[in-house]
PDB file of C-alpha atoms in Angstrom:
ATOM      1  CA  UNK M   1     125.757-151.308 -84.195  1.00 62.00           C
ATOM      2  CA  UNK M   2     127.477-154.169 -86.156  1.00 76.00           C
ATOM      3  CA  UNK M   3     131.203-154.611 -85.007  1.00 86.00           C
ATOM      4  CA  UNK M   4     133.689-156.086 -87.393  1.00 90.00           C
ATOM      5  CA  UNK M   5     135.271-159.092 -86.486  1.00 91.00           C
ATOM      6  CA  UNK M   6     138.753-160.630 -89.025  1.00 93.00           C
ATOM      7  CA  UNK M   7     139.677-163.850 -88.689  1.00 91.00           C
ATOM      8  CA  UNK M   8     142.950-164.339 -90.215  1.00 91.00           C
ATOM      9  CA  UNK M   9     144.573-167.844 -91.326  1.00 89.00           C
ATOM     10  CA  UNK M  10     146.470-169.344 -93.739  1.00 87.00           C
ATOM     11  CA  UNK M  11     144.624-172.582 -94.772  1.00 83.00           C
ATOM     12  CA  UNK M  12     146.203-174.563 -92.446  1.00 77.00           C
ATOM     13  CA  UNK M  13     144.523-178.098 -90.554  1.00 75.00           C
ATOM     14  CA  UNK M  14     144.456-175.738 -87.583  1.00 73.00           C
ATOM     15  CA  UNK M  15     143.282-172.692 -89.220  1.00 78.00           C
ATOM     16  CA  UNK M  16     140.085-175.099 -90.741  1.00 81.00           C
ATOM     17  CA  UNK M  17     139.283-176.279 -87.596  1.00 79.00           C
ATOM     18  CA  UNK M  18     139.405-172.840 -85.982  1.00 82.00           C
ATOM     19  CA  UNK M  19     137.521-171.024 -89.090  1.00 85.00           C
ATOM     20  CA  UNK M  20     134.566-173.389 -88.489  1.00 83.00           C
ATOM     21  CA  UNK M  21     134.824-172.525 -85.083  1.00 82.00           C
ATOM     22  CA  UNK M  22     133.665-168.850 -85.887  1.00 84.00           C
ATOM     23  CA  UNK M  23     131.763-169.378 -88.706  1.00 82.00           C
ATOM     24  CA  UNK M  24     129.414-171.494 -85.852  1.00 82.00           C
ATOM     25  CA  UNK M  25     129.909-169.973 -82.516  1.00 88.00           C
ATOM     26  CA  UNK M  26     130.602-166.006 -82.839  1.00 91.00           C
ATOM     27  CA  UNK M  27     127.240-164.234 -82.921  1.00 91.00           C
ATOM     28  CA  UNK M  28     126.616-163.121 -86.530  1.00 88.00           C
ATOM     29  CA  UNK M  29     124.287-160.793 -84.668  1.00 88.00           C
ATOM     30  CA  UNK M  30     126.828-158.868 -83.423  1.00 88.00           C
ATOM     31  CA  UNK M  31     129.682-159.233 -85.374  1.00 91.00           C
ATOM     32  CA  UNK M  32     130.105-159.163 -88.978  1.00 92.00           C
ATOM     33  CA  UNK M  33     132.833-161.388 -89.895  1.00 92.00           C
ATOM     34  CA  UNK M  34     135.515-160.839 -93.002  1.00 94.00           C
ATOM     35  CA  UNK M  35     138.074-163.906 -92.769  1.00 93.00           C
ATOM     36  CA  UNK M  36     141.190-162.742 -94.516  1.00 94.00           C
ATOM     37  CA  UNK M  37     143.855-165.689 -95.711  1.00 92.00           C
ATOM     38  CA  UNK M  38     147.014-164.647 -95.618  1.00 90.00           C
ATOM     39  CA  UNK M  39     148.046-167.167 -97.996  1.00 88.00           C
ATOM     40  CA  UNK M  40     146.234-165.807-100.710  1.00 92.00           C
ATOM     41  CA  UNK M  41     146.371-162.672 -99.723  1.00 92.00           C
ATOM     42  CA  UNK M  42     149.684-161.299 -98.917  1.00 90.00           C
ATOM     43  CA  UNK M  43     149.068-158.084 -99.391  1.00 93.00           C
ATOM     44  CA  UNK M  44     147.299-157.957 -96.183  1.00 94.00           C
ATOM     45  CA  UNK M  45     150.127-159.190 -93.952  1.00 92.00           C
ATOM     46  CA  UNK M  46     151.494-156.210 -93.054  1.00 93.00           C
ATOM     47  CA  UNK M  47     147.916-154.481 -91.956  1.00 93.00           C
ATOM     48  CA  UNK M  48     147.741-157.958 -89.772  1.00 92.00           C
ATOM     49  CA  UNK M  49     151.264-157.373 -88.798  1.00 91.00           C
ATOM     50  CA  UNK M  50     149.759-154.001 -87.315  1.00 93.00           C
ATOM     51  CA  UNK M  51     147.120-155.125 -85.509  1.00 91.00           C
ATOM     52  CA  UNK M  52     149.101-157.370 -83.529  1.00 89.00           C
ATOM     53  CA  UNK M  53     148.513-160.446 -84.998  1.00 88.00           C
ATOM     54  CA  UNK M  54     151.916-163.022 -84.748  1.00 85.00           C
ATOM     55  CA  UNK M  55     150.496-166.277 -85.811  1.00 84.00           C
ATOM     56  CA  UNK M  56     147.504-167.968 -87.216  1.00 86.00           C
ATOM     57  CA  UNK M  57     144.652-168.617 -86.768  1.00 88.00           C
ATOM     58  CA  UNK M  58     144.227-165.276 -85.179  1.00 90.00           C
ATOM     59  CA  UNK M  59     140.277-163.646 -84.016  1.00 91.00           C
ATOM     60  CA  UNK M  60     140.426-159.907 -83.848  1.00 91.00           C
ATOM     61  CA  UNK M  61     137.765-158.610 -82.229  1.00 88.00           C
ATOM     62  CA  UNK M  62     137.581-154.625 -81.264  1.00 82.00           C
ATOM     63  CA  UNK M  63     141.221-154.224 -82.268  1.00 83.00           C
ATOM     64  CA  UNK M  64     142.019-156.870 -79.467  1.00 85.00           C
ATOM     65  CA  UNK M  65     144.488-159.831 -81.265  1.00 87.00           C
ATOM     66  CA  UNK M  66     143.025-163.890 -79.846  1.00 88.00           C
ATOM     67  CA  UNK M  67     145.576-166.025 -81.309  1.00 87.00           C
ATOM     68  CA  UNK M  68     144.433-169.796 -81.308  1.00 87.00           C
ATOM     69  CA  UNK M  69     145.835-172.618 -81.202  1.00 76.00           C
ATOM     70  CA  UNK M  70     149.202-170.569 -81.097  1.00 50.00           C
ATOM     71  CA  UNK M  71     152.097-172.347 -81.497  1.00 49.00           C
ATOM     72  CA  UNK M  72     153.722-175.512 -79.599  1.00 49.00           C
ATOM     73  CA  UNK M  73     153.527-176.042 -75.910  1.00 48.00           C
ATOM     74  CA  UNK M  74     157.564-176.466 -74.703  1.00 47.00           C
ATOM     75  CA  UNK M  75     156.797-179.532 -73.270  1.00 53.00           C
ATOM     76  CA  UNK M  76     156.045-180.889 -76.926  1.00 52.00           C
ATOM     77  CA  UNK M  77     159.725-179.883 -77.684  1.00 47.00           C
ATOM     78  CA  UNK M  78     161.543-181.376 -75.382  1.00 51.00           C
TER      79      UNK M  78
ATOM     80  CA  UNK B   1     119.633-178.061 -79.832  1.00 62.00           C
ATOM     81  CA  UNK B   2     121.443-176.299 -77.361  1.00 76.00           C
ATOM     82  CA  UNK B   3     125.614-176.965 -77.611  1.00 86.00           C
ATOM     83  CA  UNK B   4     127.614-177.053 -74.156  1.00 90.00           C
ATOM     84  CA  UNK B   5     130.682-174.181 -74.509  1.00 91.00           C
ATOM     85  CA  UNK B   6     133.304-174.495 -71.889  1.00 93.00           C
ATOM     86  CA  UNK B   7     135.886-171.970 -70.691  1.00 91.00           C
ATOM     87  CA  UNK B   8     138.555-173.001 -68.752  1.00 91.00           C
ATOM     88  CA  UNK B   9     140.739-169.821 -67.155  1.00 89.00           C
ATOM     89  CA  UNK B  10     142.748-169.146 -63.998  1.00 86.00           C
ATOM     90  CA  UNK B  11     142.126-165.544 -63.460  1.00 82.00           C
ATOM     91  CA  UNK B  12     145.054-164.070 -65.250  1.00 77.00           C
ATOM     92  CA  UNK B  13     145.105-160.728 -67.280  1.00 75.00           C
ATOM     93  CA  UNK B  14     144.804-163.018 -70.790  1.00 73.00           C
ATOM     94  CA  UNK B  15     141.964-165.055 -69.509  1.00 78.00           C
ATOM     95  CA  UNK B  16     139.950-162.029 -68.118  1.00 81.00           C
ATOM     96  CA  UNK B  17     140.274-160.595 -71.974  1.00 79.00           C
ATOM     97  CA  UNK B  18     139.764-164.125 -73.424  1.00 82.00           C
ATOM     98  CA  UNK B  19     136.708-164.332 -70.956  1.00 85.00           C
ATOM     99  CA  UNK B  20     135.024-160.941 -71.890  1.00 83.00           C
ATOM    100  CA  UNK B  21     135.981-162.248 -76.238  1.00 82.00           C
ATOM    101  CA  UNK B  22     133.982-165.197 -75.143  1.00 84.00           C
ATOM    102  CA  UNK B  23     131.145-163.598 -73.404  1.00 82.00           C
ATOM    103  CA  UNK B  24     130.606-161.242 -76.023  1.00 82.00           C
ATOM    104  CA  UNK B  25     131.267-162.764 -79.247  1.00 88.00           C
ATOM    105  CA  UNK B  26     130.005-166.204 -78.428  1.00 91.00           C
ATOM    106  CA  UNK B  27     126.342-166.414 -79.875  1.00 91.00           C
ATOM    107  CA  UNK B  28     124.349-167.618 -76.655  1.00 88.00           C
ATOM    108  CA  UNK B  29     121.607-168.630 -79.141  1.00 88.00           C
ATOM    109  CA  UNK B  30     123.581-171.308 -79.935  1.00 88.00           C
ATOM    110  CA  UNK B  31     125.561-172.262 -77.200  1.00 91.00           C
ATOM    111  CA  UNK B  32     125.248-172.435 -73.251  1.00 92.00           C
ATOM    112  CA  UNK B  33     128.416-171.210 -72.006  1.00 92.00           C
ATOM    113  CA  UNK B  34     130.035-172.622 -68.917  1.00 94.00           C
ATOM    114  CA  UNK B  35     132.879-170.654 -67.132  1.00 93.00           C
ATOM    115  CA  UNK B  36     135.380-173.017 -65.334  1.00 94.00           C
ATOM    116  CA  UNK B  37     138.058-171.060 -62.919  1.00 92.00           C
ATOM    117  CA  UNK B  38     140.784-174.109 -62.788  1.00 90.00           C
ATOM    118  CA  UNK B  39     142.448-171.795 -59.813  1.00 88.00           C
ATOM    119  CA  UNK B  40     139.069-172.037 -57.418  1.00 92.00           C
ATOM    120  CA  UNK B  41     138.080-175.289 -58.927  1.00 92.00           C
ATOM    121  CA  UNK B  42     141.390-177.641 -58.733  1.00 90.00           C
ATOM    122  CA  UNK B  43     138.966-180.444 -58.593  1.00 92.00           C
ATOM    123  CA  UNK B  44     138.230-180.002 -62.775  1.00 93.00           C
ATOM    124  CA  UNK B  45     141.347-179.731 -63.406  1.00 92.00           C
ATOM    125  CA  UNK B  46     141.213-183.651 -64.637  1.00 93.00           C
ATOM    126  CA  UNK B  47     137.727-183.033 -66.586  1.00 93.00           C
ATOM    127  CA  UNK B  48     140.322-180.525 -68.370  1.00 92.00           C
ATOM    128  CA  UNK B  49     143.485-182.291 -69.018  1.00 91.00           C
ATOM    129  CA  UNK B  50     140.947-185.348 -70.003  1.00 92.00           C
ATOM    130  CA  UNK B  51     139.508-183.014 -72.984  1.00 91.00           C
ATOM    131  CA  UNK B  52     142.629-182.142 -73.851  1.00 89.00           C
ATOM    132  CA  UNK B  53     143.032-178.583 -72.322  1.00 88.00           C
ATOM    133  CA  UNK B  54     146.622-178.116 -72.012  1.00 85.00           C
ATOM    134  CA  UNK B  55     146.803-174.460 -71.033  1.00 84.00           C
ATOM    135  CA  UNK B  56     144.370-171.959 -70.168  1.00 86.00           C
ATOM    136  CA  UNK B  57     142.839-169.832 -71.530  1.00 88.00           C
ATOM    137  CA  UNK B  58     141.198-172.412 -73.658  1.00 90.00           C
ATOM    138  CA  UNK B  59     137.712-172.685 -75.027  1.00 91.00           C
ATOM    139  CA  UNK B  60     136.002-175.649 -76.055  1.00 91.00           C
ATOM    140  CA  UNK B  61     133.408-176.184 -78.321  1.00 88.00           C
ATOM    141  CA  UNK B  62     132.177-179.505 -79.315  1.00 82.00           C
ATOM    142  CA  UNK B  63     134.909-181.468 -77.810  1.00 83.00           C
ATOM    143  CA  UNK B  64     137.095-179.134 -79.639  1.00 85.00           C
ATOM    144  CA  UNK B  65     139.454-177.662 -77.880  1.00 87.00           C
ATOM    145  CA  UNK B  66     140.890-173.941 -78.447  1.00 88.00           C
ATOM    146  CA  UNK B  67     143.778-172.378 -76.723  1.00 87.00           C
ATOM    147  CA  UNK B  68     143.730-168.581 -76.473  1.00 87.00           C
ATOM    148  CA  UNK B  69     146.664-166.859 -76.891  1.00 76.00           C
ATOM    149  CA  UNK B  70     148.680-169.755 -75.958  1.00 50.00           C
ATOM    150  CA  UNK B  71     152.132-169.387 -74.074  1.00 49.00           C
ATOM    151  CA  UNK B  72     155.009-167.576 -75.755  1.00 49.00           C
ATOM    152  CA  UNK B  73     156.540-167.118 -79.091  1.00 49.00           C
ATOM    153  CA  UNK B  74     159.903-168.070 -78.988  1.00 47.00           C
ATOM    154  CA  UNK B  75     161.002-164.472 -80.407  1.00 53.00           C
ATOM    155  CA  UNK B  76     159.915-163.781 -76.640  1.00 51.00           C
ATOM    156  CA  UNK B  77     162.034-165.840 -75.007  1.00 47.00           C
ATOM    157  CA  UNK B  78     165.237-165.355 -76.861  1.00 50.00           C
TER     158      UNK B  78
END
């Protein structure tokens, strides 16, 4: 059975790099893959709101929320 | 040509999900995963930082380095 996998991102440097991350490594055997981008389409922010996602790039796979990349280590703030 | 896939972890309760994303999703045709456990294998912990792993856990693909659900949002913390 094919399982659904969304990538979610919002055209940012980060998001790019992590898109072509899927698109190469996640087995398009297994996984059919619909990449959502939030910038362009809001209307979907609230159903990744939902699902747990908090920041992108974010890989949802089997209702389970990977966020890459996410945010800023502490030690880059200070 | 086969690509090398690295996953650094430590054994916590993110990494075992990140892990099981990784083992499942990743499409082994393409890539020859490698699972690194920092915790019983302190001595890669430099290979790591030297890639540019910062936390774990973190997978790399091509030099590339993803984190995985990477520390806290700050609407955590506050």
């Amino acid at each position: 059975m094919m399982n659904k996998a969304y990538f979610y991102h919002a055209g940012c440097p980060v998001c790019v790099a992590a898109e072509q991350m899927v698109a190469d490594a996640i087995d398009k055997q297994s996984y059919e893959i619909e990449i959502i981008h939030l910038g362009e389409q809001a209307s979907r922010i609230t159903e990744a709101k939902n699902i747990g996602v908090k920041s992108v790039p974010a890989l949802v796979l089997n209702n389970q929320v990977f966020h890459i990349n996410f945010g800023a280590a502490l030690s880059d703030l200070g």
